[in-house]
JSON list of C-alpha atoms in Angstrom, two decimals:
[
{"chain": "A", "resi": 77, "resn": "UNK", "atom": "CA", "xyz": [-32.19, -56.77, 5.40]},
{"chain": "A", "resi": 78, "resn": "UNK", "atom": "CA", "xyz": [-28.63, -58.06, 5.50]},
{"chain": "A", "resi": 79, "resn": "UNK", "atom": "CA", "xyz": [-25.63, -55.77, 5.50]},
{"chain": "A", "resi": 80, "resn": "UNK", "atom": "CA", "xyz": [-21.86, -55.66, 5.65]},
{"chain": "A", "resi": 81, "resn": "UNK", "atom": "CA", "xyz": [-21.87, -55.56, 9.45]},
{"chain": "A", "resi": 82, "resn": "UNK", "atom": "CA", "xyz": [-19.78, -58.53, 10.71]},
{"chain": "A", "resi": 83, "resn": "UNK", "atom": "CA", "xyz": [-21.91, -61.40, 11.93]},
{"chain": "A", "resi": 84, "resn": "UNK", "atom": "CA", "xyz": [-21.37, -62.46, 15.53]},
{"chain": "A", "resi": 85, "resn": "UNK", "atom": "CA", "xyz": [-21.33, -66.10, 16.51]},
{"chain": "A", "resi": 86, "resn": "UNK", "atom": "CA", "xyz": [-21.51, -67.37, 12.95]},
{"chain": "A", "resi": 87, "resn": "UNK", "atom": "CA", "xyz": [-21.68, -71.15, 12.76]},
{"chain": "A", "resi": 88, "resn": "UNK", "atom": "CA", "xyz": [-19.37, -73.14, 10.51]},
{"chain": "A", "resi": 89, "resn": "UNK", "atom": "CA", "xyz": [-19.82, -76.59, 9.02]},
{"chain": "A", "resi": 90, "resn": "UNK", "atom": "CA", "xyz": [-18.62, -79.17, 11.52]},
{"chain": "A", "resi": 91, "resn": "UNK", "atom": "CA", "xyz": [-16.44, -81.91, 10.11]},
{"chain": "A", "resi": 92, "resn": "UNK", "atom": "CA", "xyz": [-15.73, -79.97, 6.94]},
{"chain": "A", "resi": 93, "resn": "UNK", "atom": "CA", "xyz": [-12.91, -77.70, 5.86]},
{"chain": "A", "resi": 94, "resn": "UNK", "atom": "CA", "xyz": [-15.56, -75.57, 4.14]},
{"chain": "A", "resi": 95, "resn": "UNK", "atom": "CA", "xyz": [-16.22, -72.57, 6.37]},
{"chain": "A", "resi": 96, "resn": "UNK", "atom": "CA", "xyz": [-18.51, -70.43, 4.21]},
{"chain": "A", "resi": 97, "resn": "UNK", "atom": "CA", "xyz": [-20.03, -70.01, 0.77]},
{"chain": "A", "resi": 98, "resn": "UNK", "atom": "CA", "xyz": [-19.89, -66.62, -0.97]},
{"chain": "A", "resi": 99, "resn": "UNK", "atom": "CA", "xyz": [-22.21, -66.10, -3.92]},
{"chain": "A", "resi": 100, "resn": "UNK", "atom": "CA", "xyz": [-22.34, -63.57, -6.73]},
{"chain": "A", "resi": 101, "resn": "UNK", "atom": "CA", "xyz": [-25.80, -62.31, -7.68]},
{"chain": "A", "resi": 102, "resn": "UNK", "atom": "CA", "xyz": [-26.40, -61.24, -11.32]},
{"chain": "A", "resi": 103, "resn": "UNK", "atom": "CA", "xyz": [-25.98, -64.16, -13.70]},
{"chain": "A", "resi": 104, "resn": "UNK", "atom": "CA", "xyz": [-25.15, -66.52, -10.85]},
{"chain": "A", "resi": 105, "resn": "UNK", "atom": "CA", "xyz": [-28.28, -66.68, -8.70]},
{"chain": "A", "resi": 106, "resn": "UNK", "atom": "CA", "xyz": [-30.62, -64.56, -10.80]},
{"chain": "A", "resi": 107, "resn": "UNK", "atom": "CA", "xyz": [-30.80, -64.56, -14.59]},
{"chain": "A", "resi": 108, "resn": "UNK", "atom": "CA", "xyz": [-30.32, -60.81, -14.94]},
{"chain": "A", "resi": 109, "resn": "UNK", "atom": "CA", "xyz": [-27.10, -60.25, -16.89]},
{"chain": "A", "resi": 110, "resn": "UNK", "atom": "CA", "xyz": [-29.27, -59.83, -19.99]},
{"chain": "A", "resi": 111, "resn": "UNK", "atom": "CA", "xyz": [-31.43, -57.32, -18.12]},
{"chain": "A", "resi": 112, "resn": "UNK", "atom": "CA", "xyz": [-28.43, -55.05, -17.55]},
{"chain": "A", "resi": 113, "resn": "UNK", "atom": "CA", "xyz": [-27.45, -55.13, -21.22]},
{"chain": "A", "resi": 114, "resn": "UNK", "atom": "CA", "xyz": [-31.01, -54.48, -22.38]},
{"chain": "A", "resi": 115, "resn": "UNK", "atom": "CA", "xyz": [-31.26, -51.48, -20.05]},
{"chain": "A", "resi": 116, "resn": "UNK", "atom": "CA", "xyz": [-27.92, -50.16, -21.28]},
{"chain": "A", "resi": 117, "resn": "UNK", "atom": "CA", "xyz": [-29.00, -50.52, -24.92]},
{"chain": "A", "resi": 118, "resn": "UNK", "atom": "CA", "xyz": [-32.34, -48.80, -24.29]},
{"chain": "A", "resi": 119, "resn": "UNK", "atom": "CA", "xyz": [-30.78, -45.99, -22.22]},
{"chain": "A", "resi": 120, "resn": "UNK", "atom": "CA", "xyz": [-28.16, -45.17, -24.84]},
{"chain": "A", "resi": 121, "resn": "UNK", "atom": "CA", "xyz": [-30.76, -45.37, -27.62]},
{"chain": "A", "resi": 122, "resn": "UNK", "atom": "CA", "xyz": [-32.65, -42.59, -25.85]},
{"chain": "A", "resi": 123, "resn": "UNK", "atom": "CA", "xyz": [-29.38, -40.65, -25.76]},
{"chain": "A", "resi": 124, "resn": "UNK", "atom": "CA", "xyz": [-29.02, -41.13, -29.52]},
{"chain": "A", "resi": 125, "resn": "UNK", "atom": "CA", "xyz": [-26.38, -43.85, -29.50]},
{"chain": "A", "resi": 126, "resn": "UNK", "atom": "CA", "xyz": [-26.35, -47.52, -30.55]},
{"chain": "A", "resi": 127, "resn": "UNK", "atom": "CA", "xyz": [-24.28, -50.00, -28.57]},
{"chain": "A", "resi": 128, "resn": "UNK", "atom": "CA", "xyz": [-22.11, -52.54, -30.33]},
{"chain": "A", "resi": 129, "resn": "UNK", "atom": "CA", "xyz": [-23.01, -56.10, -29.32]},
{"chain": "A", "resi": 130, "resn": "UNK", "atom": "CA", "xyz": [-19.29, -56.87, -28.85]},
{"chain": "A", "resi": 131, "resn": "UNK", "atom": "CA", "xyz": [-19.20, -54.39, -25.96]},
{"chain": "A", "resi": 132, "resn": "UNK", "atom": "CA", "xyz": [-21.45, -56.69, -23.94]},
{"chain": "A", "resi": 133, "resn": "UNK", "atom": "CA", "xyz": [-18.48, -58.90, -23.10]},
{"chain": "A", "resi": 134, "resn": "UNK", "atom": "CA", "xyz": [-16.53, -55.85, -21.95]},
{"chain": "A", "resi": 135, "resn": "UNK", "atom": "CA", "xyz": [-19.14, -54.60, -19.48]},
{"chain": "A", "resi": 136, "resn": "UNK", "atom": "CA", "xyz": [-20.50, -57.91, -18.16]},
{"chain": "A", "resi": 137, "resn": "UNK", "atom": "CA", "xyz": [-19.80, -58.55, -14.51]},
{"chain": "A", "resi": 138, "resn": "UNK", "atom": "CA", "xyz": [-18.18, -55.19, -13.99]},
{"chain": "A", "resi": 139, "resn": "UNK", "atom": "CA", "xyz": [-18.98, -52.50, -11.44]},
{"chain": "A", "resi": 140, "resn": "UNK", "atom": "CA", "xyz": [-21.18, -49.62, -12.54]},
{"chain": "A", "resi": 141, "resn": "UNK", "atom": "CA", "xyz": [-18.23, -47.21, -12.58]},
{"chain": "A", "resi": 142, "resn": "UNK", "atom": "CA", "xyz": [-16.32, -49.38, -15.05]},
{"chain": "A", "resi": 143, "resn": "UNK", "atom": "CA", "xyz": [-19.14, -50.54, -17.32]},
{"chain": "A", "resi": 144, "resn": "UNK", "atom": "CA", "xyz": [-20.95, -47.20, -17.50]},
{"chain": "A", "resi": 145, "resn": "UNK", "atom": "CA", "xyz": [-17.68, -45.34, -17.85]},
{"chain": "A", "resi": 146, "resn": "UNK", "atom": "CA", "xyz": [-16.64, -47.55, -20.74]},
{"chain": "A", "resi": 147, "resn": "UNK", "atom": "CA", "xyz": [-19.94, -47.02, -22.56]},
{"chain": "A", "resi": 148, "resn": "UNK", "atom": "CA", "xyz": [-19.77, -43.24, -22.15]},
{"chain": "A", "resi": 149, "resn": "UNK", "atom": "CA", "xyz": [-16.26, -43.19, -23.57]},
{"chain": "A", "resi": 150, "resn": "UNK", "atom": "CA", "xyz": [-17.07, -45.62, -26.38]},
{"chain": "A", "resi": 151, "resn": "UNK", "atom": "CA", "xyz": [-20.16, -43.73, -27.55]},
{"chain": "A", "resi": 152, "resn": "UNK", "atom": "CA", "xyz": [-19.16, -40.18, -26.68]},
{"chain": "A", "resi": 153, "resn": "UNK", "atom": "CA", "xyz": [-22.56, -39.68, -25.05]},
{"chain": "A", "resi": 154, "resn": "UNK", "atom": "CA", "xyz": [-23.09, -36.30, -23.38]},
{"chain": "A", "resi": 155, "resn": "UNK", "atom": "CA", "xyz": [-23.88, -37.62, -19.91]},
{"chain": "A", "resi": 156, "resn": "UNK", "atom": "CA", "xyz": [-21.96, -37.88, -16.65]},
{"chain": "A", "resi": 157, "resn": "UNK", "atom": "CA", "xyz": [-21.19, -41.13, -14.91]},
{"chain": "A", "resi": 158, "resn": "UNK", "atom": "CA", "xyz": [-23.39, -40.15, -11.97]},
{"chain": "A", "resi": 159, "resn": "UNK", "atom": "CA", "xyz": [-26.34, -39.32, -14.24]},
{"chain": "A", "resi": 160, "resn": "UNK", "atom": "CA", "xyz": [-25.97, -42.54, -16.22]},
{"chain": "A", "resi": 161, "resn": "UNK", "atom": "CA", "xyz": [-25.71, -44.64, -13.07]},
{"chain": "A", "resi": 162, "resn": "UNK", "atom": "CA", "xyz": [-29.08, -43.32, -11.90]},
{"chain": "A", "resi": 163, "resn": "UNK", "atom": "CA", "xyz": [-30.71, -44.07, -15.25]},
{"chain": "A", "resi": 164, "resn": "UNK", "atom": "CA", "xyz": [-29.30, -47.60, -15.39]},
{"chain": "A", "resi": 165, "resn": "UNK", "atom": "CA", "xyz": [-30.24, -48.46, -11.82]},
{"chain": "A", "resi": 166, "resn": "UNK", "atom": "CA", "xyz": [-33.75, -47.03, -12.35]},
{"chain": "A", "resi": 167, "resn": "UNK", "atom": "CA", "xyz": [-34.19, -49.06, -15.52]},
{"chain": "A", "resi": 168, "resn": "UNK", "atom": "CA", "xyz": [-32.90, -52.26, -13.94]},
{"chain": "A", "resi": 169, "resn": "UNK", "atom": "CA", "xyz": [-35.02, -51.84, -10.84]},
{"chain": "A", "resi": 170, "resn": "UNK", "atom": "CA", "xyz": [-38.09, -51.41, -13.03]},
{"chain": "A", "resi": 171, "resn": "UNK", "atom": "CA", "xyz": [-37.26, -54.63, -14.86]},
{"chain": "A", "resi": 172, "resn": "UNK", "atom": "CA", "xyz": [-36.80, -56.78, -11.78]},
{"chain": "A", "resi": 173, "resn": "UNK", "atom": "CA", "xyz": [-40.02, -55.35, -10.38]},
{"chain": "A", "resi": 174, "resn": "UNK", "atom": "CA", "xyz": [-41.94, -57.25, -13.07]},
{"chain": "A", "resi": 175, "resn": "UNK", "atom": "CA", "xyz": [-39.77, -60.36, -13.45]},
{"chain": "A", "resi": 176, "resn": "UNK", "atom": "CA", "xyz": [-36.85, -61.87, -11.57]},
{"chain": "A", "resi": 177, "resn": "UNK", "atom": "CA", "xyz": [-36.01, -65.31, -12.97]},
{"chain": "A", "resi": 178, "resn": "UNK", "atom": "CA", "xyz": [-33.72, -67.45, -10.84]},
{"chain": "A", "resi": 179, "resn": "UNK", "atom": "CA", "xyz": [-30.92, -69.47, -12.36]},
{"chain": "A", "resi": 180, "resn": "UNK", "atom": "CA", "xyz": [-31.57, -73.23, -12.49]},
{"chain": "A", "resi": 181, "resn": "UNK", "atom": "CA", "xyz": [-30.55, -74.80, -9.18]},
{"chain": "A", "resi": 182, "resn": "UNK", "atom": "CA", "xyz": [-30.25, -71.50, -7.31]},
{"chain": "A", "resi": 183, "resn": "UNK", "atom": "CA", "xyz": [-33.22, -71.92, -4.98]},
{"chain": "A", "resi": 184, "resn": "UNK", "atom": "CA", "xyz": [-32.28, -75.52, -4.15]},
{"chain": "A", "resi": 185, "resn": "UNK", "atom": "CA", "xyz": [-28.68, -74.61, -3.37]},
{"chain": "A", "resi": 186, "resn": "UNK", "atom": "CA", "xyz": [-29.66, -71.70, -1.13]},
{"chain": "A", "resi": 187, "resn": "UNK", "atom": "CA", "xyz": [-32.18, -73.87, 0.72]},
{"chain": "A", "resi": 188, "resn": "UNK", "atom": "CA", "xyz": [-29.59, -76.59, 1.31]},
{"chain": "A", "resi": 189, "resn": "UNK", "atom": "CA", "xyz": [-26.96, -74.16, 2.62]},
{"chain": "A", "resi": 190, "resn": "UNK", "atom": "CA", "xyz": [-29.54, -72.61, 4.94]},
{"chain": "A", "resi": 191, "resn": "UNK", "atom": "CA", "xyz": [-30.80, -75.95, 6.23]},
{"chain": "A", "resi": 192, "resn": "UNK", "atom": "CA", "xyz": [-27.24, -77.14, 6.89]},
{"chain": "A", "resi": 193, "resn": "UNK", "atom": "CA", "xyz": [-26.40, -73.85, 8.66]},
{"chain": "A", "resi": 194, "resn": "UNK", "atom": "CA", "xyz": [-23.55, -72.94, 6.31]},
{"chain": "A", "resi": 195, "resn": "UNK", "atom": "CA", "xyz": [-22.58, -69.26, 6.64]},
{"chain": "A", "resi": 196, "resn": "UNK", "atom": "CA", "xyz": [-23.46, -67.66, 3.31]},
{"chain": "A", "resi": 197, "resn": "UNK", "atom": "CA", "xyz": [-22.84, -64.18, 1.89]},
{"chain": "A", "resi": 198, "resn": "UNK", "atom": "CA", "xyz": [-24.16, -62.42, -1.19]},
{"chain": "A", "resi": 199, "resn": "UNK", "atom": "CA", "xyz": [-21.27, -60.53, -2.83]},
{"chain": "A", "resi": 200, "resn": "UNK", "atom": "CA", "xyz": [-22.25, -58.33, -5.76]},
{"chain": "A", "resi": 201, "resn": "UNK", "atom": "CA", "xyz": [-20.95, -55.39, -7.78]},
{"chain": "A", "resi": 202, "resn": "UNK", "atom": "CA", "xyz": [-24.54, -54.10, -7.94]},
{"chain": "A", "resi": 203, "resn": "UNK", "atom": "CA", "xyz": [-25.56, -51.19, -5.75]},
{"chain": "A", "resi": 204, "resn": "UNK", "atom": "CA", "xyz": [-27.28, -51.67, -2.39]},
{"chain": "A", "resi": 205, "resn": "UNK", "atom": "CA", "xyz": [-30.66, -50.46, -3.70]},
{"chain": "A", "resi": 206, "resn": "UNK", "atom": "CA", "xyz": [-30.60, -53.27, -6.27]},
{"chain": "A", "resi": 207, "resn": "UNK", "atom": "CA", "xyz": [-29.33, -55.96, -3.89]},
{"chain": "A", "resi": 208, "resn": "UNK", "atom": "CA", "xyz": [-32.08, -55.25, -1.38]},
{"chain": "A", "resi": 209, "resn": "UNK", "atom": "CA", "xyz": [-34.74, -55.64, -4.07]},
{"chain": "A", "resi": 210, "resn": "UNK", "atom": "CA", "xyz": [-33.27, -58.95, -5.21]},
{"chain": "A", "resi": 211, "resn": "UNK", "atom": "CA", "xyz": [-32.88, -60.21, -1.64]},
{"chain": "A", "resi": 212, "resn": "UNK", "atom": "CA", "xyz": [-36.63, -59.93, -1.22]},
{"chain": "A", "resi": 213, "resn": "UNK", "atom": "CA", "xyz": [-37.06, -62.52, -3.98]},
{"chain": "A", "resi": 214, "resn": "UNK", "atom": "CA", "xyz": [-34.15, -64.75, -2.96]},
{"chain": "A", "resi": 215, "resn": "UNK", "atom": "CA", "xyz": [-35.13, -64.75, 0.71]},
{"chain": "A", "resi": 216, "resn": "UNK", "atom": "CA", "xyz": [-32.92, -62.63, 3.01]},
{"chain": "A", "resi": 217, "resn": "UNK", "atom": "CA", "xyz": [-32.87, -65.47, 5.54]},
{"chain": "A", "resi": 218, "resn": "UNK", "atom": "CA", "xyz": [-30.57, -67.37, 3.18]},
{"chain": "A", "resi": 219, "resn": "UNK", "atom": "CA", "xyz": [-27.72, -64.91, 3.72]},
{"chain": "A", "resi": 220, "resn": "UNK", "atom": "CA", "xyz": [-25.77, -64.06, 6.85]},
{"chain": "A", "resi": 221, "resn": "UNK", "atom": "CA", "xyz": [-24.63, -60.83, 5.22]},
{"chain": "A", "resi": 222, "resn": "UNK", "atom": "CA", "xyz": [-24.35, -59.11, 1.86]},
{"chain": "A", "resi": 223, "resn": "UNK", "atom": "CA", "xyz": [-21.75, -56.87, 0.23]},
{"chain": "A", "resi": 224, "resn": "UNK", "atom": "CA", "xyz": [-22.77, -54.23, -2.34]},
{"chain": "A", "resi": 225, "resn": "UNK", "atom": "CA", "xyz": [-20.55, -52.68, -4.99]},
{"chain": "A", "resi": 226, "resn": "UNK", "atom": "CA", "xyz": [-21.18, -49.14, -3.75]},
{"chain": "A", "resi": 227, "resn": "UNK", "atom": "CA", "xyz": [-20.15, -50.07, -0.19]},
{"chain": "A", "resi": 228, "resn": "UNK", "atom": "CA", "xyz": [-16.50, -50.84, -0.93]},
{"chain": "A", "resi": 229, "resn": "UNK", "atom": "CA", "xyz": [-13.81, -48.48, -2.20]},
{"chain": "A", "resi": 230, "resn": "UNK", "atom": "CA", "xyz": [-12.66, -51.11, -4.71]},
{"chain": "A", "resi": 231, "resn": "UNK", "atom": "CA", "xyz": [-15.11, -53.67, -6.03]},
{"chain": "A", "resi": 232, "resn": "UNK", "atom": "CA", "xyz": [-14.58, -56.60, -8.41]},
{"chain": "A", "resi": 233, "resn": "UNK", "atom": "CA", "xyz": [-12.13, -57.48, -9.97]},
{"chain": "A", "resi": 234, "resn": "UNK", "atom": "CA", "xyz": [-10.31, -56.42, -6.79]},
{"chain": "A", "resi": 235, "resn": "UNK", "atom": "CA", "xyz": [-10.45, -58.91, -3.90]},
{"chain": "A", "resi": 236, "resn": "UNK", "atom": "CA", "xyz": [-11.86, -56.39, -1.41]},
{"chain": "A", "resi": 237, "resn": "UNK", "atom": "CA", "xyz": [-15.54, -57.52, -1.52]},
{"chain": "A", "resi": 238, "resn": "UNK", "atom": "CA", "xyz": [-14.66, -61.15, -0.88]},
{"chain": "A", "resi": 239, "resn": "UNK", "atom": "CA", "xyz": [-12.12, -60.32, 1.80]},
{"chain": "A", "resi": 240, "resn": "UNK", "atom": "CA", "xyz": [-14.73, -58.14, 3.50]},
{"chain": "A", "resi": 241, "resn": "UNK", "atom": "CA", "xyz": [-17.31, -60.92, 3.33]},
{"chain": "A", "resi": 242, "resn": "UNK", "atom": "CA", "xyz": [-14.90, -63.47, 4.83]},
{"chain": "A", "resi": 243, "resn": "UNK", "atom": "CA", "xyz": [-13.96, -61.04, 7.59]},
{"chain": "A", "resi": 244, "resn": "UNK", "atom": "CA", "xyz": [-17.62, -60.34, 8.30]},
{"chain": "A", "resi": 245, "resn": "UNK", "atom": "CA", "xyz": [-18.28, -64.06, 8.65]},
{"chain": "A", "resi": 246, "resn": "UNK", "atom": "CA", "xyz": [-15.14, -64.58, 10.72]},
{"chain": "A", "resi": 247, "resn": "UNK", "atom": "CA", "xyz": [-13.73, -67.20, 8.34]},
{"chain": "A", "resi": 248, "resn": "UNK", "atom": "CA", "xyz": [-10.55, -67.88, 6.39]},
{"chain": "A", "resi": 249, "resn": "UNK", "atom": "CA", "xyz": [-10.89, -66.80, 2.71]},
{"chain": "A", "resi": 250, "resn": "UNK", "atom": "CA", "xyz": [-8.97, -69.91, 1.70]},
{"chain": "A", "resi": 251, "resn": "UNK", "atom": "CA", "xyz": [-11.75, -72.00, 3.26]},
{"chain": "A", "resi": 252, "resn": "UNK", "atom": "CA", "xyz": [-14.49, -70.17, 1.39]},
{"chain": "A", "resi": 253, "resn": "UNK", "atom": "CA", "xyz": [-16.12, -71.44, -1.79]},
{"chain": "A", "resi": 254, "resn": "UNK", "atom": "CA", "xyz": [-17.10, -68.66, -4.17]},
{"chain": "A", "resi": 255, "resn": "UNK", "atom": "CA", "xyz": [-19.65, -69.12, -6.96]},
{"chain": "A", "resi": 256, "resn": "UNK", "atom": "CA", "xyz": [-19.28, -66.67, -9.85]},
{"chain": "A", "resi": 257, "resn": "UNK", "atom": "CA", "xyz": [-20.38, -66.33, -13.48]},
{"chain": "A", "resi": 258, "resn": "UNK", "atom": "CA", "xyz": [-17.93, -63.82, -15.00]},
{"chain": "A", "resi": 259, "resn": "UNK", "atom": "CA", "xyz": [-14.18, -63.49, -15.42]},
{"chain": "A", "resi": 260, "resn": "UNK", "atom": "CA", "xyz": [-14.30, -60.25, -13.41]},
{"chain": "A", "resi": 261, "resn": "UNK", "atom": "CA", "xyz": [-15.88, -61.98, -10.42]},
{"chain": "A", "resi": 262, "resn": "UNK", "atom": "CA", "xyz": [-13.61, -64.99, -10.72]},
{"chain": "A", "resi": 263, "resn": "UNK", "atom": "CA", "xyz": [-10.56, -62.69, -10.70]},
{"chain": "A", "resi": 264, "resn": "UNK", "atom": "CA", "xyz": [-11.80, -61.01, -7.51]},
{"chain": "A", "resi": 265, "resn": "UNK", "atom": "CA", "xyz": [-12.43, -64.30, -5.73]},
{"chain": "A", "resi": 266, "resn": "UNK", "atom": "CA", "xyz": [-9.09, -65.80, -6.76]},
{"chain": "A", "resi": 267, "resn": "UNK", "atom": "CA", "xyz": [-7.23, -62.66, -5.70]},
{"chain": "A", "resi": 268, "resn": "UNK", "atom": "CA", "xyz": [-8.88, -63.07, -2.29]},
{"chain": "A", "resi": 269, "resn": "UNK", "atom": "CA", "xyz": [-7.50, -66.60, -2.08]},
{"chain": "A", "resi": 270, "resn": "UNK", "atom": "CA", "xyz": [-10.86, -68.38, -2.30]},
{"chain": "A", "resi": 271, "resn": "UNK", "atom": "CA", "xyz": [-11.76, -71.63, -4.00]},
{"chain": "A", "resi": 272, "resn": "UNK", "atom": "CA", "xyz": [-13.87, -70.74, -7.04]},
{"chain": "A", "resi": 273, "resn": "UNK", "atom": "CA", "xyz": [-16.74, -72.43, -8.85]},
{"chain": "A", "resi": 274, "resn": "UNK", "atom": "CA", "xyz": [-17.39, -70.70, -12.17]},
{"chain": "A", "resi": 275, "resn": "UNK", "atom": "CA", "xyz": [-20.78, -71.00, -13.87]},
{"chain": "A", "resi": 276, "resn": "UNK", "atom": "CA", "xyz": [-20.23, -68.94, -17.06]},
{"chain": "A", "resi": 277, "resn": "UNK", "atom": "CA", "xyz": [-23.24, -66.86, -18.10]},
{"chain": "A", "resi": 278, "resn": "UNK", "atom": "CA", "xyz": [-22.17, -64.68, -21.06]},
{"chain": "A", "resi": 279, "resn": "UNK", "atom": "CA", "xyz": [-18.50, -65.33, -21.82]},
{"chain": "A", "resi": 280, "resn": "UNK", "atom": "CA", "xyz": [-16.63, -68.64, -21.43]},
{"chain": "A", "resi": 281, "resn": "UNK", "atom": "CA", "xyz": [-14.34, -69.27, -18.45]},
{"chain": "A", "resi": 282, "resn": "UNK", "atom": "CA", "xyz": [-11.62, -71.92, -18.54]},
{"chain": "A", "resi": 283, "resn": "UNK", "atom": "CA", "xyz": [-10.70, -74.20, -15.61]},
{"chain": "A", "resi": 284, "resn": "UNK", "atom": "CA", "xyz": [-7.57, -73.37, -13.62]},
{"chain": "A", "resi": 285, "resn": "UNK", "atom": "CA", "xyz": [-5.92, -74.08, -10.30]},
{"chain": "A", "resi": 286, "resn": "UNK", "atom": "CA", "xyz": [-8.41, -73.43, -7.46]},
{"chain": "A", "resi": 287, "resn": "UNK", "atom": "CA", "xyz": [-11.11, -72.93, -10.12]},
{"chain": "A", "resi": 288, "resn": "UNK", "atom": "CA", "xyz": [-13.74, -75.47, -11.17]},
{"chain": "A", "resi": 289, "resn": "UNK", "atom": "CA", "xyz": [-16.01, -74.73, -14.11]},
{"chain": "A", "resi": 290, "resn": "UNK", "atom": "CA", "xyz": [-19.53, -76.16, -14.33]},
{"chain": "A", "resi": 291, "resn": "UNK", "atom": "CA", "xyz": [-22.36, -75.54, -16.76]},
{"chain": "A", "resi": 292, "resn": "UNK", "atom": "CA", "xyz": [-25.14, -74.98, -14.23]},
{"chain": "A", "resi": 293, "resn": "UNK", "atom": "CA", "xyz": [-25.83, -74.54, -10.52]},
{"chain": "A", "resi": 294, "resn": "UNK", "atom": "CA", "xyz": [-27.73, -77.79, -10.82]},
{"chain": "A", "resi": 295, "resn": "UNK", "atom": "CA", "xyz": [-24.30, -79.45, -10.66]},
{"chain": "A", "resi": 296, "resn": "UNK", "atom": "CA", "xyz": [-23.47, -77.72, -7.37]},
{"chain": "A", "resi": 297, "resn": "UNK", "atom": "CA", "xyz": [-24.56, -78.83, -3.90]},
{"chain": "A", "resi": 298, "resn": "UNK", "atom": "CA", "xyz": [-23.03, -78.83, -0.43]},
{"chain": "A", "resi": 299, "resn": "UNK", "atom": "CA", "xyz": [-21.23, -82.13, -0.96]},
{"chain": "A", "resi": 300, "resn": "UNK", "atom": "CA", "xyz": [-19.71, -80.76, -4.18]},
{"chain": "A", "resi": 301, "resn": "UNK", "atom": "CA", "xyz": [-18.44, -77.63, -2.39]},
{"chain": "A", "resi": 302, "resn": "UNK", "atom": "CA", "xyz": [-17.07, -79.63, 0.54]},
{"chain": "A", "resi": 303, "resn": "UNK", "atom": "CA", "xyz": [-15.30, -81.87, -1.95]},
{"chain": "A", "resi": 304, "resn": "UNK", "atom": "CA", "xyz": [-13.42, -78.90, -3.37]},
{"chain": "A", "resi": 305, "resn": "UNK", "atom": "CA", "xyz": [-12.01, -78.20, 0.08]},
{"chain": "A", "resi": 306, "resn": "UNK", "atom": "CA", "xyz": [-11.11, -81.83, 0.63]},
{"chain": "A", "resi": 307, "resn": "UNK", "atom": "CA", "xyz": [-8.97, -81.70, -2.51]},
{"chain": "A", "resi": 308, "resn": "UNK", "atom": "CA", "xyz": [-6.94, -78.87, -0.93]},
{"chain": "A", "resi": 309, "resn": "UNK", "atom": "CA", "xyz": [-5.77, -80.99, 2.00]}
]
């Protein structure tokens, strides 16, 4: 099991300005953004409320406190945030227990980073209980450490998770490549000063300074990430 404990003696890529790769989880490495929405719809249906499809873009990529809080307020459901969080995590954990599809190119990219000894962190707004289940499928050996949404006082879109990951790896955030799928995650990575690769999953993301947009992880490999850093020089 990986954790937020700083890694000692972490190796960096020799001959490259790229010092580490920080990866989001839901919608980036695993095709689970739809799982979260399905669980939210089913949970609120049991509470007697229907969710508007347009709300999906509001809650995607957000921490549990924000997404669940928004849905409680929007529906007026008689449930506390703490109670709803348990129901949503239980429902999601049940789903990934039967199926956990990886995004195209995810396994190849993780294998390449591991083989080339690139320090890599999993940085997610999901809770630790969920991350640890997913890590079993992704292969915990692929990550030097992981950051969970319930382990930081401020999660995405604040920069704290990415700053904590960079500190744990002993690297400069500006020399980290972050791979994200939502505007919330992109905002967090950019606020931390990282170079961002956006692979939009639900809502579109436009290119910007220090942000490259691709359609799939199949377009991303180590050479691609190193090239982003070369452009900064």
